[in-house]
């Protein structure tokens, strides 16, 4: 809450420059108000118009929104289309020779592909997938480094109607296994390794381990291996196939599978309040529409832009603003394999200069780490090509915003702070750069057609200026359709009865100031945001108690200068706490590595604190709020009268 208090005192206002407004896709307040009014007065007509204007349909839809099975809403459901056709084929007549992707490898090698060439690669690979018997509705796991091939794999799945589920390369074999099993994947597409920050990160061994776990994973019939590196891999001839062998001799003609608008385009696993990740299921048409409208509205896409979103394809941002959004509008985009700080912390800025990037989209955690590593480094590069900057994943602190605006954008480029989620598929609350005045730290206002509001626990609107629970009151096309194989959890998590059952519950607390601007305050559930990555405290706790030495664990977040939030784990051991600090330290390190091997390095706790007991209420509930306060170093703790074991307080404070 300290962040929100300080950001709410933020009074700086940055109005769009006249020149920007004049050229913007949505230019000035009048055009914006017209969109808002259209959406308010004729909600379905508004979305129908956009779906007709932005998507290419094989068979047009006649019904816009079907609420008969709410909250399982359907959009455009009798229409037929194909996502890959929309991202590739439809550009072949107009811009076949335009560069679609500028890929820069970790070492700095640059490869460019045109729309024609990307289309060819996708068709050939899609035919390869078909030759393995993969058809509409089959699930395919993609566990790849950032690469052109990663995008080709996603697009090829979309082309044949297979449902992809991309797993971030930083997840462990165990996490990969859980996702393969839950999705009942028929195929895994991977690489021998990726290159990041001068290091080789092996991927294929994790796939082998994931498939072998729990006595073997029956569903996977084939593993396609792209050779990015020269890393030797183990080979299982009955199921493994080299990418280059698979595509050999395959035709570059591949008729797209025309799918219903509601056909699942992908499943993307994300963390929730329980130990089990949620398989967020997106539709084809509604999802794609959200990516297209936001490319035009929020990123103010122009045909000569060079767009660069730094997110990995393993996250929703990499789906919407690498694999689908930019290709859908026919943009040229940069894809980068490496990390921002290698070979030095000027890498992003040098790349912006090298590729003449106009639109740059990254996360506050990256911005903060780059400020720390080299506040003045952007000045060494020519950043004059930039015209728009974006931020995503967590609240951006005003200091980082101002630095980004001044040092990177040279006070010329609007900063669009975009609030959205894996579940919403595309931007929800974000500025329109040719309209909205910017306040550092606020994601500003909801996009046209998005009815965001702040309510109390009973679903009633709170007064302006008061904080509460962020909801979206009407369904919108890019919203998730369900949780894979778990419709009950979908309903309960996102459309809870307590709020009336019709509002989409985002899971964030927020405040709306007197100008109607939104300020996101963070999650209201047991979800942490570490370096812009979403992690469930329960997942980390389950991993910890899965260790033979651990009896109980409670995980909380504490503010962290670079990561936003850092993970602090309170651990009760089965045996006594080691009396020697060296031994205790060694054990803590061992448990940190354990969590990294169970979930992935991204979930590794920053700190492990041993305690004899966890603070619990008389009914046995762990008092996380109390642990959070202690982890944050607060001296005055809230009401502890319900604490079953008050003596534990002193020990917990000492453990800090
Ligand atoms: O808490 C919000 C935060 O990230 C959560 C969604 O995480 P994920 O599904 O992983 O998607 C991240 C990329 C879209 C939200 O519930 N969040 C995301 N963007 C912002 C944000 N918090 C504040 N400001 C943002 N711009």
XYZ file of C-alpha atoms and ligand atoms in Angstrom:
682
model
C 0.000 0.000 0.000
C 2.938 2.367 0.448
C 3.419 2.400 -3.310
C -0.174 3.361 -3.967
C -0.048 6.103 -1.355
C 3.026 7.561 -2.940
C 1.777 7.225 -6.496
C -1.537 8.783 -5.621
C 0.346 11.900 -4.657
C 1.682 11.933 -8.178
C 0.423 15.104 -9.803
C 2.556 15.298 -12.940
C 0.520 15.194 -16.106
C 1.906 14.616 -19.600
C -0.372 15.674 -22.410
C 0.141 14.223 -25.880
C 2.119 16.423 -28.263
C 0.123 18.103 -30.997
C 2.124 16.398 -33.722
C 1.489 12.971 -32.218
C -2.227 13.664 -31.858
C -2.555 14.761 -35.463
C -1.122 11.505 -36.800
C -2.657 9.100 -34.275
C -5.102 6.332 -35.206
C -7.435 7.575 -32.503
C -6.813 11.273 -32.597
C -8.040 13.600 -29.904
C -10.791 13.427 -27.346
C -13.610 13.681 -29.858
C -12.712 10.449 -31.682
C -12.179 8.704 -28.370
C -15.516 9.852 -26.993
C -17.206 8.707 -30.186
C -15.792 5.190 -29.689
C -16.824 5.125 -26.036
C -20.325 6.261 -26.945
C -20.662 3.732 -29.717
C -19.615 0.968 -27.328
C -22.015 2.166 -24.652
C -25.021 2.626 -26.878
C -24.609 -0.356 -29.147
C -22.285 -2.749 -27.402
C -22.696 -5.721 -29.693
C -22.792 -3.583 -32.825
C -19.535 -1.961 -31.778
C -17.727 -5.273 -31.432
C -19.353 -6.671 -34.568
C -18.125 -3.696 -36.573
C -14.586 -4.141 -35.247
C -14.637 -7.897 -35.885
C -15.671 -7.290 -39.485
C -13.117 -4.552 -40.018
C -10.158 -6.232 -38.335
C -10.511 -9.933 -39.109
C -10.720 -11.852 -42.366
C -13.545 -14.371 -42.223
C -13.972 -17.492 -44.322
C -17.632 -17.452 -43.337
C -18.986 -14.279 -41.752
C -20.702 -14.500 -38.383
C -24.336 -13.576 -37.915
C -24.559 -13.618 -34.128
C -22.226 -11.342 -32.186
C -22.589 -12.288 -28.534
C -24.232 -15.385 -27.151
C -24.815 -15.083 -23.405
C -27.162 -18.054 -23.124
C -24.612 -20.026 -21.115
C -23.103 -17.116 -19.191
C -20.430 -16.803 -17.908
C -19.348 -19.092 -20.759
C -19.838 -16.310 -23.291
C -19.468 -16.919 -27.001
C -18.573 -14.329 -29.606
C -19.121 -14.429 -33.352
C -19.729 -18.142 -32.913
C -21.167 -19.109 -36.303
C -18.272 -17.459 -38.154
C -15.345 -19.444 -39.577
C -11.765 -18.205 -39.812
C -8.145 -19.159 -39.278
C -5.669 -17.255 -37.099
C -2.639 -18.049 -39.236
C -4.505 -16.926 -42.371
C -5.223 -13.654 -40.587
C -1.580 -13.205 -39.604
C 0.042 -14.283 -42.865
C -1.974 -15.113 -45.970
C -3.984 -11.951 -45.963
C -0.787 -9.889 -46.213
C 0.581 -11.820 -49.171
C -1.195 -9.724 -51.747
C -0.388 -6.380 -50.221
C 2.987 -6.707 -48.477
C 4.656 -10.026 -49.449
C 8.151 -8.556 -49.383
C 7.795 -6.578 -46.207
C 10.005 -7.834 -43.380
C 7.853 -9.624 -40.827
C 10.553 -10.531 -38.299
C 14.012 -9.165 -37.583
C 15.549 -11.764 -35.319
C 18.660 -10.964 -33.291
C 20.377 -13.874 -31.601
C 22.146 -13.729 -28.273
C 25.489 -13.445 -30.075
C 24.156 -10.642 -32.258
C 23.482 -12.443 -35.551
C 20.562 -10.921 -37.401
C 18.125 -12.923 -39.543
C 15.220 -11.331 -41.369
C 12.166 -12.983 -42.865
C 9.560 -11.414 -45.098
C 5.859 -12.171 -44.861
C 6.156 -14.406 -47.905
C 9.034 -16.365 -46.370
C 7.380 -16.641 -42.961
C 4.207 -17.890 -44.635
C 6.250 -20.494 -46.503
C 7.979 -21.673 -43.318
C 4.685 -21.925 -41.471
C 3.033 -23.874 -44.301
C 5.915 -26.321 -44.604
C 6.066 -26.908 -40.864
C 2.275 -27.180 -40.613
C 2.407 -29.896 -43.270
C 5.075 -31.564 -41.146
C 2.737 -31.517 -38.153
C -0.072 -32.937 -40.256
C 2.248 -35.738 -41.417
C 2.627 -36.734 -37.758
C -1.132 -37.126 -37.512
C -1.746 -33.911 -35.627
C -5.158 -32.514 -36.415
C -7.714 -29.986 -35.251
C -8.140 -29.882 -31.496
C -4.954 -31.851 -30.670
C -2.746 -30.217 -28.061
C 0.870 -29.384 -28.820
C 3.321 -28.199 -26.177
C 5.932 -25.683 -27.341
C 9.072 -25.411 -25.188
C 11.363 -23.267 -27.281
C 13.872 -20.445 -27.018
C 12.952 -17.046 -28.477
C 13.336 -17.670 -32.190
C 11.634 -17.334 -35.539
C 10.966 -21.063 -35.257
C 9.084 -20.547 -31.980
C 6.671 -18.245 -33.794
C 6.531 -20.612 -36.768
C 5.563 -23.440 -34.406
C 2.727 -21.390 -32.868
C 1.448 -20.192 -36.229
C 1.655 -23.703 -37.714
C -0.470 -25.105 -34.881
C -3.008 -22.343 -35.462
C -2.976 -23.109 -39.173
C -4.055 -26.725 -38.694
C -6.405 -25.999 -35.786
C -4.164 -27.679 -33.201
C -4.212 -26.026 -29.773
C -0.776 -24.889 -28.665
C 0.362 -24.508 -25.125
C 3.670 -22.700 -24.865
C 5.671 -23.398 -21.717
C 8.295 -20.799 -20.816
C 11.801 -22.267 -21.196
C 12.618 -21.294 -17.593
C 10.140 -23.804 -16.185
C 11.520 -27.050 -14.798
C 10.959 -30.565 -16.130
C 8.389 -31.123 -13.379
C 6.351 -28.047 -14.344
C 6.591 -29.070 -17.972
C 5.410 -32.562 -17.066
C 2.346 -31.206 -15.234
C 1.385 -29.117 -18.249
C 1.934 -31.964 -20.724
C -0.248 -34.249 -18.621
C -2.993 -31.718 -17.974
C -3.208 -30.759 -21.643
C -2.848 -34.428 -22.733
C -0.433 -33.207 -25.377
C 0.184 -35.379 -28.406
C 3.360 -33.608 -29.435
C 6.111 -31.483 -27.893
C 8.114 -29.023 -29.982
C 11.439 -28.080 -28.455
C 15.049 -27.198 -29.266
C 18.323 -28.697 -28.172
C 19.060 -25.466 -26.305
C 18.724 -21.708 -26.326
C 21.423 -19.076 -25.886
C 20.932 -16.436 -23.218
C 23.440 -14.001 -21.840
C 26.374 -15.882 -23.360
C 25.259 -19.156 -21.787
C 23.742 -22.233 -23.346
C 20.444 -23.177 -21.757
C 19.570 -26.791 -22.495
C 15.912 -27.557 -23.238
C 15.687 -31.065 -24.688
C 16.917 -32.813 -21.490
C 14.024 -31.224 -19.578
C 11.586 -32.553 -22.169
C 13.069 -36.051 -21.859
C 12.818 -35.870 -18.089
C 9.284 -34.441 -18.194
C 8.079 -37.250 -20.421
C 9.736 -39.928 -18.259
C 8.358 -38.614 -14.946
C 5.740 -40.605 -13.038
C 6.435 -43.779 -14.944
C 6.189 -42.158 -18.379
C 3.778 -39.879 -20.194
C 1.668 -41.935 -22.560
C 0.017 -39.129 -24.505
C 3.144 -37.715 -26.202
C 3.660 -39.477 -29.523
C 6.283 -37.192 -31.029
C 8.940 -34.712 -29.959
C 10.184 -32.322 -32.628
C 13.673 -30.974 -31.996
C 14.920 -27.792 -33.578
C 18.700 -27.537 -33.577
C 19.458 -24.042 -32.425
C 22.771 -24.925 -30.887
C 25.315 -27.662 -31.252
C 24.405 -29.155 -27.921
C 24.386 -32.961 -28.006
C 21.046 -34.485 -27.019
C 19.830 -37.917 -26.082
C 17.748 -39.423 -28.824
C 14.644 -41.580 -28.534
C 14.147 -42.815 -32.073
C 10.568 -43.995 -31.563
C 9.327 -40.493 -30.800
C 12.043 -37.881 -31.503
C 12.289 -36.200 -34.875
C 14.597 -33.436 -36.063
C 12.825 -30.264 -37.193
C 14.867 -30.255 -40.429
C 13.970 -33.898 -41.131
C 10.297 -33.236 -40.525
C 10.099 -30.424 -43.049
C 12.243 -32.110 -45.698
C 10.245 -32.444 -48.914
C 7.083 -30.984 -47.407
C 4.960 -28.785 -49.634
C 4.724 -25.083 -49.022
C 1.050 -25.170 -49.837
C -1.031 -25.776 -46.755
C -4.748 -25.101 -46.776
C -5.652 -23.582 -43.420
C -8.117 -25.442 -41.231
C -11.138 -23.150 -41.090
C -12.268 -23.203 -37.499
C -15.269 -21.857 -35.650
C -14.696 -18.488 -33.993
C -14.825 -20.143 -30.583
C -12.344 -22.897 -31.421
C -9.567 -22.787 -28.789
C -6.481 -21.114 -30.237
C -4.318 -21.931 -27.241
C -4.066 -22.862 -23.612
C -1.614 -20.935 -21.488
C -0.942 -22.056 -17.945
C -0.767 -19.408 -15.280
C -0.656 -19.297 -11.509
C -3.687 -18.977 -9.308
C -4.503 -19.276 -5.638
C -4.078 -23.051 -5.432
C -1.036 -25.252 -5.989
C -2.234 -26.208 -9.472
C -1.634 -23.839 -12.403
C -4.697 -22.861 -14.386
C -4.982 -23.691 -18.079
C -6.319 -20.414 -19.452
C -8.172 -21.226 -22.662
C -8.547 -18.589 -25.356
C -10.785 -18.534 -28.404
C -9.662 -17.850 -31.968
C -11.694 -14.846 -33.147
C -12.298 -12.931 -29.925
C -8.674 -13.259 -28.862
C -7.332 -12.205 -32.226
C -9.673 -9.228 -32.322
C -8.370 -7.961 -28.970
C -4.800 -8.127 -30.223
C -5.690 -6.242 -33.422
C -7.664 -3.425 -31.839
C -5.021 -2.851 -29.170
C -2.205 -2.826 -31.738
C -4.045 0.022 -33.461
C -5.394 1.878 -30.455
C -2.739 1.539 -27.774
C 0.373 1.011 -29.890
C -1.064 3.369 -32.508
C 0.296 1.016 -35.154
C 1.498 2.593 -38.418
C 2.655 0.603 -41.429
C 6.244 1.879 -41.256
C 6.678 1.014 -37.568
C 9.388 -1.279 -36.315
C 7.715 -2.862 -33.329
C 9.595 -4.546 -30.495
C 7.980 -6.323 -27.590
C 10.666 -7.893 -25.414
C 8.437 -10.543 -23.801
C 9.142 -14.244 -24.204
C 6.614 -16.276 -26.200
C 6.148 -18.349 -23.035
C 4.033 -15.548 -21.515
C 0.778 -13.997 -22.631
C 2.573 -10.805 -23.673
C 4.681 -12.851 -26.070
C 1.526 -14.467 -27.457
C -0.465 -11.290 -27.984
C 2.302 -8.860 -28.932
C 4.869 -11.137 -30.614
C 3.154 -14.176 -32.111
C -0.243 -12.744 -33.080
C -0.782 -8.981 -32.677
C 2.067 -7.576 -34.814
C 1.646 -10.221 -37.524
C -2.102 -9.678 -37.636
C -1.645 -6.019 -38.523
C 1.240 -6.732 -40.904
C 3.949 -5.098 -38.807
C 7.701 -5.508 -38.926
C 8.840 -6.673 -35.513
C 12.063 -7.418 -33.685
C 12.481 -10.691 -31.806
C 15.427 -11.037 -29.455
C 16.858 -14.254 -28.090
C 19.021 -12.860 -25.328
C 18.863 -10.802 -22.156
C 18.951 -7.004 -21.710
C 22.183 -6.957 -19.735
C 24.465 -8.957 -22.007
C 27.105 -8.319 -23.206
C 26.308 -5.092 -21.365
C 23.343 -3.162 -20.047
C 23.219 -1.082 -23.224
C 22.009 -4.021 -25.353
C 18.381 -2.889 -25.645
C 19.410 0.643 -26.601
C 21.958 -0.559 -29.138
C 19.320 -2.815 -30.668
C 16.828 0.039 -30.883
C 19.448 2.020 -32.801
C 20.497 -0.939 -34.975
C 16.974 -1.873 -36.044
C 15.452 1.631 -35.937
C 12.764 0.534 -33.527
C 9.805 2.902 -33.324
C 7.673 1.170 -30.682
C 9.283 -0.452 -27.678
C 7.351 -2.506 -25.114
C 8.950 -3.939 -21.984
C 8.410 -4.580 -18.268
C 9.091 -2.295 -15.288
C 11.453 -4.872 -13.788
C 13.660 -4.620 -16.885
C 13.501 -0.837 -16.750
C 14.499 -0.784 -13.068
C 17.372 -3.198 -13.582
C 18.633 -1.149 -16.525
C 18.474 2.056 -14.509
C 20.576 0.365 -11.860
C 23.029 -1.092 -14.346
C 23.546 2.059 -16.371
C 21.322 5.054 -15.898
C 23.103 7.034 -18.610
C 23.611 4.174 -21.097
C 20.648 5.097 -23.341
C 22.516 8.322 -24.124
C 25.209 6.317 -25.930
C 22.764 5.122 -28.544
C 20.782 6.964 -31.174
C 17.208 6.473 -30.021
C 15.680 9.008 -32.383
C 13.663 6.325 -34.218
C 11.497 5.751 -31.130
C 8.046 7.296 -31.056
C 6.167 5.229 -28.470
C 7.106 3.341 -25.311
C 5.090 0.750 -23.432
C 5.132 -0.929 -20.057
C 3.450 -4.132 -18.865
C 3.302 -6.732 -16.126
C 3.257 -4.781 -12.873
C 2.746 -1.279 -11.611
C 5.515 1.002 -12.811
C 6.851 3.273 -10.102
C 6.826 6.949 -11.103
C 10.637 7.268 -10.843
C 11.127 4.441 -13.336
C 8.386 5.930 -15.560
C 10.072 9.328 -15.602
C 13.468 7.822 -16.384
C 11.948 5.762 -19.218
C 10.175 8.842 -20.538
C 13.178 11.166 -20.288
C 16.220 8.992 -20.957
C 14.797 6.479 -23.406
C 11.934 8.408 -24.959
C 13.792 11.726 -24.757
C 10.575 13.424 -23.627
C 9.168 12.837 -27.083
C 7.490 9.457 -26.760
C 4.286 8.786 -24.846
C 4.586 5.907 -22.357
C 1.616 3.556 -22.523
C 1.268 1.671 -19.245
C -0.922 -1.277 -20.177
C -2.918 -3.199 -17.586
C -4.139 -6.611 -18.619
C -3.716 -10.290 -17.794
C -3.214 -13.757 -19.230
C -6.971 -14.119 -18.878
C -7.942 -10.925 -20.697
C -5.772 -11.764 -23.726
C -5.199 -8.139 -24.682
C -4.951 -4.666 -23.160
C -7.842 -3.596 -20.960
C -6.829 -0.383 -19.235
C -4.274 1.685 -21.103
C -3.812 5.132 -22.580
C -4.603 5.927 -26.178
C -1.437 7.878 -26.926
C -3.115 10.390 -29.194
C -5.786 11.139 -26.624
C -4.964 10.414 -23.010
C -2.932 12.661 -20.740
C -0.472 10.460 -18.854
C 0.118 10.242 -15.121
C 3.265 8.294 -14.203
C 2.215 5.139 -12.329
C -1.357 5.020 -13.613
C -2.519 2.770 -16.450
C -5.068 5.555 -17.041
C -8.455 4.566 -18.482
C -10.302 1.556 -19.812
C -10.273 1.032 -23.562
C -13.445 1.574 -25.564
C -15.731 -1.440 -25.070
C -14.123 -2.411 -21.758
C -16.361 -1.651 -18.796
C -13.847 -1.675 -15.955
C -14.991 -0.590 -12.509
C -14.026 -0.720 -8.864
C -16.450 -2.409 -6.518
C -16.622 -3.531 -2.897
C -16.949 -7.150 -1.669
C -20.634 -7.207 -2.528
C -20.198 -5.932 -6.061
C -21.370 -2.359 -5.394
C -19.454 0.502 -7.008
C -17.165 2.315 -4.593
C -17.133 6.086 -4.473
C -14.663 7.842 -6.769
C -11.298 8.138 -5.090
C -11.809 4.987 -2.972
C -10.020 1.734 -3.548
C -11.628 -1.650 -4.022
C -11.765 -4.693 -6.259
C -11.160 -4.322 -9.981
C -13.854 -5.917 -12.137
C -14.969 -5.765 -15.757
C -18.702 -5.528 -15.887
C -19.461 -6.757 -19.381
C -18.012 -9.689 -21.277
C -15.587 -8.752 -24.058
C -14.249 -10.738 -27.028
C -10.680 -11.446 -25.879
C -11.612 -12.778 -22.433
C -10.623 -16.359 -21.631
C -13.409 -18.822 -22.384
C -12.802 -21.299 -19.602
C -10.064 -23.105 -17.705
C -8.953 -26.194 -19.536
C -10.918 -29.174 -18.204
C -12.078 -27.155 -15.208
C -15.179 -25.068 -15.943
C -16.185 -25.057 -12.268
C -12.926 -23.387 -11.269
C -13.360 -20.893 -14.093
C -16.764 -19.853 -12.797
C -15.712 -19.721 -9.196
C -12.439 -17.845 -9.818
C -13.647 -15.261 -12.316
C -17.416 -14.849 -11.922
C -17.971 -15.356 -8.193
C -21.522 -15.341 -6.859
C -20.588 -12.855 -4.114
C -20.171 -10.196 -6.786
C -23.425 -11.163 -8.452
C -21.966 -13.775 -10.829
C -21.816 -11.498 -13.871
C -18.717 -9.361 -13.295
C -15.294 -10.608 -14.379
C -13.124 -10.573 -11.262
C -9.607 -9.629 -12.267
C -7.948 -10.461 -8.932
C -6.382 -7.020 -8.493
C -7.116 -4.237 -6.046
C -7.250 -0.789 -7.578
C -8.068 2.807 -6.959
C -9.720 5.249 -9.311
C -8.842 8.867 -8.785
C -11.159 11.809 -9.190
C -10.219 12.134 -12.889
C -11.358 8.540 -13.395
C -7.792 7.206 -13.780
C -7.033 3.681 -12.568
C -4.134 2.918 -10.227
C -3.414 -0.784 -9.797
C -2.500 -1.754 -6.248
C -1.585 -5.419 -6.716
C -3.231 -8.796 -6.289
C -5.949 -9.587 -3.803
C -5.324 -13.327 -3.984
C -2.289 -15.401 -3.076
C -0.501 -14.531 -6.258
C 2.895 -12.835 -6.328
C 4.366 -10.763 -9.114
C 8.088 -11.395 -9.217
C 9.929 -9.618 -12.030
C 6.622 -9.345 -13.859
C 6.090 -13.110 -13.586
C 3.031 -14.443 -11.928
C 3.585 -17.030 -9.217
C 1.177 -18.618 -6.771
C 2.322 -18.775 -3.148
C 0.629 -22.188 -2.882
C 2.678 -23.568 -5.749
C 5.892 -22.613 -4.001
C 4.612 -23.927 -0.678
C 3.673 -27.270 -2.262
C 7.136 -27.485 -3.752
C 8.734 -26.814 -0.364
C 6.647 -29.347 1.556
C 7.463 -31.846 -1.168
C 11.006 -31.842 0.233
C 11.621 -34.630 2.757
C 13.085 -32.187 5.301
C 10.156 -29.770 5.352
C 7.074 -30.099 7.535
C 5.265 -26.862 6.710
C 5.844 -23.740 4.666
C 4.236 -20.365 4.120
C 5.278 -18.070 1.298
C 4.735 -14.324 1.159
C 6.019 -11.440 -0.921
C 7.967 -8.413 0.123
C 8.688 -5.330 -1.956
C 11.911 -5.534 -3.934
C 13.700 -2.683 -5.638
C 14.237 -4.453 -8.958
C 11.911 -7.440 -8.999
C 8.863 -5.592 -7.700
C 8.217 -8.401 -5.259
C 10.609 -10.939 -3.761
C 9.671 -14.342 -2.395
C 10.126 -14.967 1.325
C 9.437 -18.495 2.572
C 8.838 -19.375 6.220
C 9.766 -22.990 6.724
C 9.106 -25.396 9.581
C 11.519 -28.316 9.433
C 10.677 -31.867 10.448
C 13.832 -31.892 12.559
C 15.309 -29.117 14.676
C 16.546 -25.912 13.096
C 20.325 -26.240 12.674
C 21.996 -24.374 15.509
C 25.021 -23.275 13.491
C 24.324 -20.311 11.157
C 26.542 -21.887 8.473
C 24.508 -25.065 8.502
C 21.235 -23.123 8.491
C 22.471 -21.056 5.564
C 23.526 -24.171 3.641
C 20.136 -25.752 4.252
C 18.328 -22.613 3.110
C 20.388 -22.604 -0.099
C 19.582 -26.264 -0.641
C 15.853 -25.589 -0.301
C 16.062 -22.633 -2.685
C 17.632 -24.883 -5.309
C 14.981 -27.478 -4.594
C 12.221 -24.981 -5.446
C 14.090 -23.979 -8.607
C 14.274 -27.613 -9.679
C 10.619 -28.247 -8.831
C 9.091 -25.191 -10.518
C 11.831 -23.257 -12.289
C 14.501 -20.716 -11.399
C 11.929 -17.922 -11.548
C 10.274 -19.310 -8.394
C 13.460 -19.542 -6.321
C 12.856 -17.812 -2.960
C 14.957 -14.761 -2.221
C 14.997 -15.721 1.436
C 14.173 -18.748 3.525
C 13.469 -18.190 7.194
C 13.303 -21.143 9.536
C 10.771 -21.112 12.338
C 9.476 -23.680 14.827
C 5.861 -22.919 14.015
C 3.819 -20.841 11.643
C 1.492 -18.225 13.090
C -2.025 -19.622 12.918
C -5.497 -18.626 13.962
C -7.400 -20.843 16.385
C -9.127 -22.428 13.430
C -5.733 -23.421 12.028
C -5.401 -20.880 9.203
C -1.931 -19.519 8.559
C -1.881 -15.783 9.239
C -0.240 -14.696 6.029
C -0.963 -11.035 6.549
C 1.088 -11.164 9.695
C 3.928 -12.966 7.928
C 3.800 -10.415 5.155
C 4.125 -7.590 7.664
C 7.062 -9.268 9.348
C 8.732 -10.010 6.003
C 8.347 -6.353 5.099
C 10.027 -5.410 8.359
C 7.003 -3.611 9.821
C 7.477 -3.082 13.514
C 3.871 -2.432 14.412
C 1.867 -5.470 13.505
C -1.861 -5.604 12.996
C -4.325 -7.240 15.315
C -2.802 -10.463 16.599
C -5.549 -11.291 19.092
C -6.728 -14.270 17.040
C -3.239 -15.772 17.018
C -3.243 -19.266 18.500
C 0.438 -19.226 19.411
C 1.458 -15.628 20.270
C 4.871 -16.708 21.532
C 5.865 -17.441 17.964
C 5.889 -13.745 17.113
C 9.222 -13.019 18.732
C 10.855 -15.938 17.017
C 9.487 -14.884 13.647
C 10.758 -11.347 14.103
C 14.168 -12.671 15.079
C 14.226 -14.955 12.052
C 13.950 -11.765 10.013
O -1.551 -7.702 -11.038
C -1.672 -7.352 -12.389
C -0.291 -7.295 -13.018
O -0.077 -8.572 -13.584
C -1.214 -9.405 -13.387
C -1.422 -10.276 -14.594
O -0.313 -11.115 -14.736
P -0.159 -12.022 -16.021
O -1.422 -12.780 -16.234
O 1.076 -12.799 -15.852
O -0.036 -11.020 -17.216
C 1.032 -10.123 -17.248
C 1.095 -9.443 -18.578
C -0.178 -8.877 -19.080
C -2.356 -8.454 -13.169
O -3.412 -9.066 -12.479
N -0.208 -6.275 -14.070
C -0.128 -6.479 -15.398
N 0.038 -5.307 -16.050
C 0.027 -4.345 -15.127
C -0.120 -4.953 -13.861
N -0.171 -4.236 -12.729
C -0.085 -2.898 -12.832
N 0.083 -2.243 -13.996
C 0.158 -2.908 -15.165
N 0.337 -2.260 -16.295
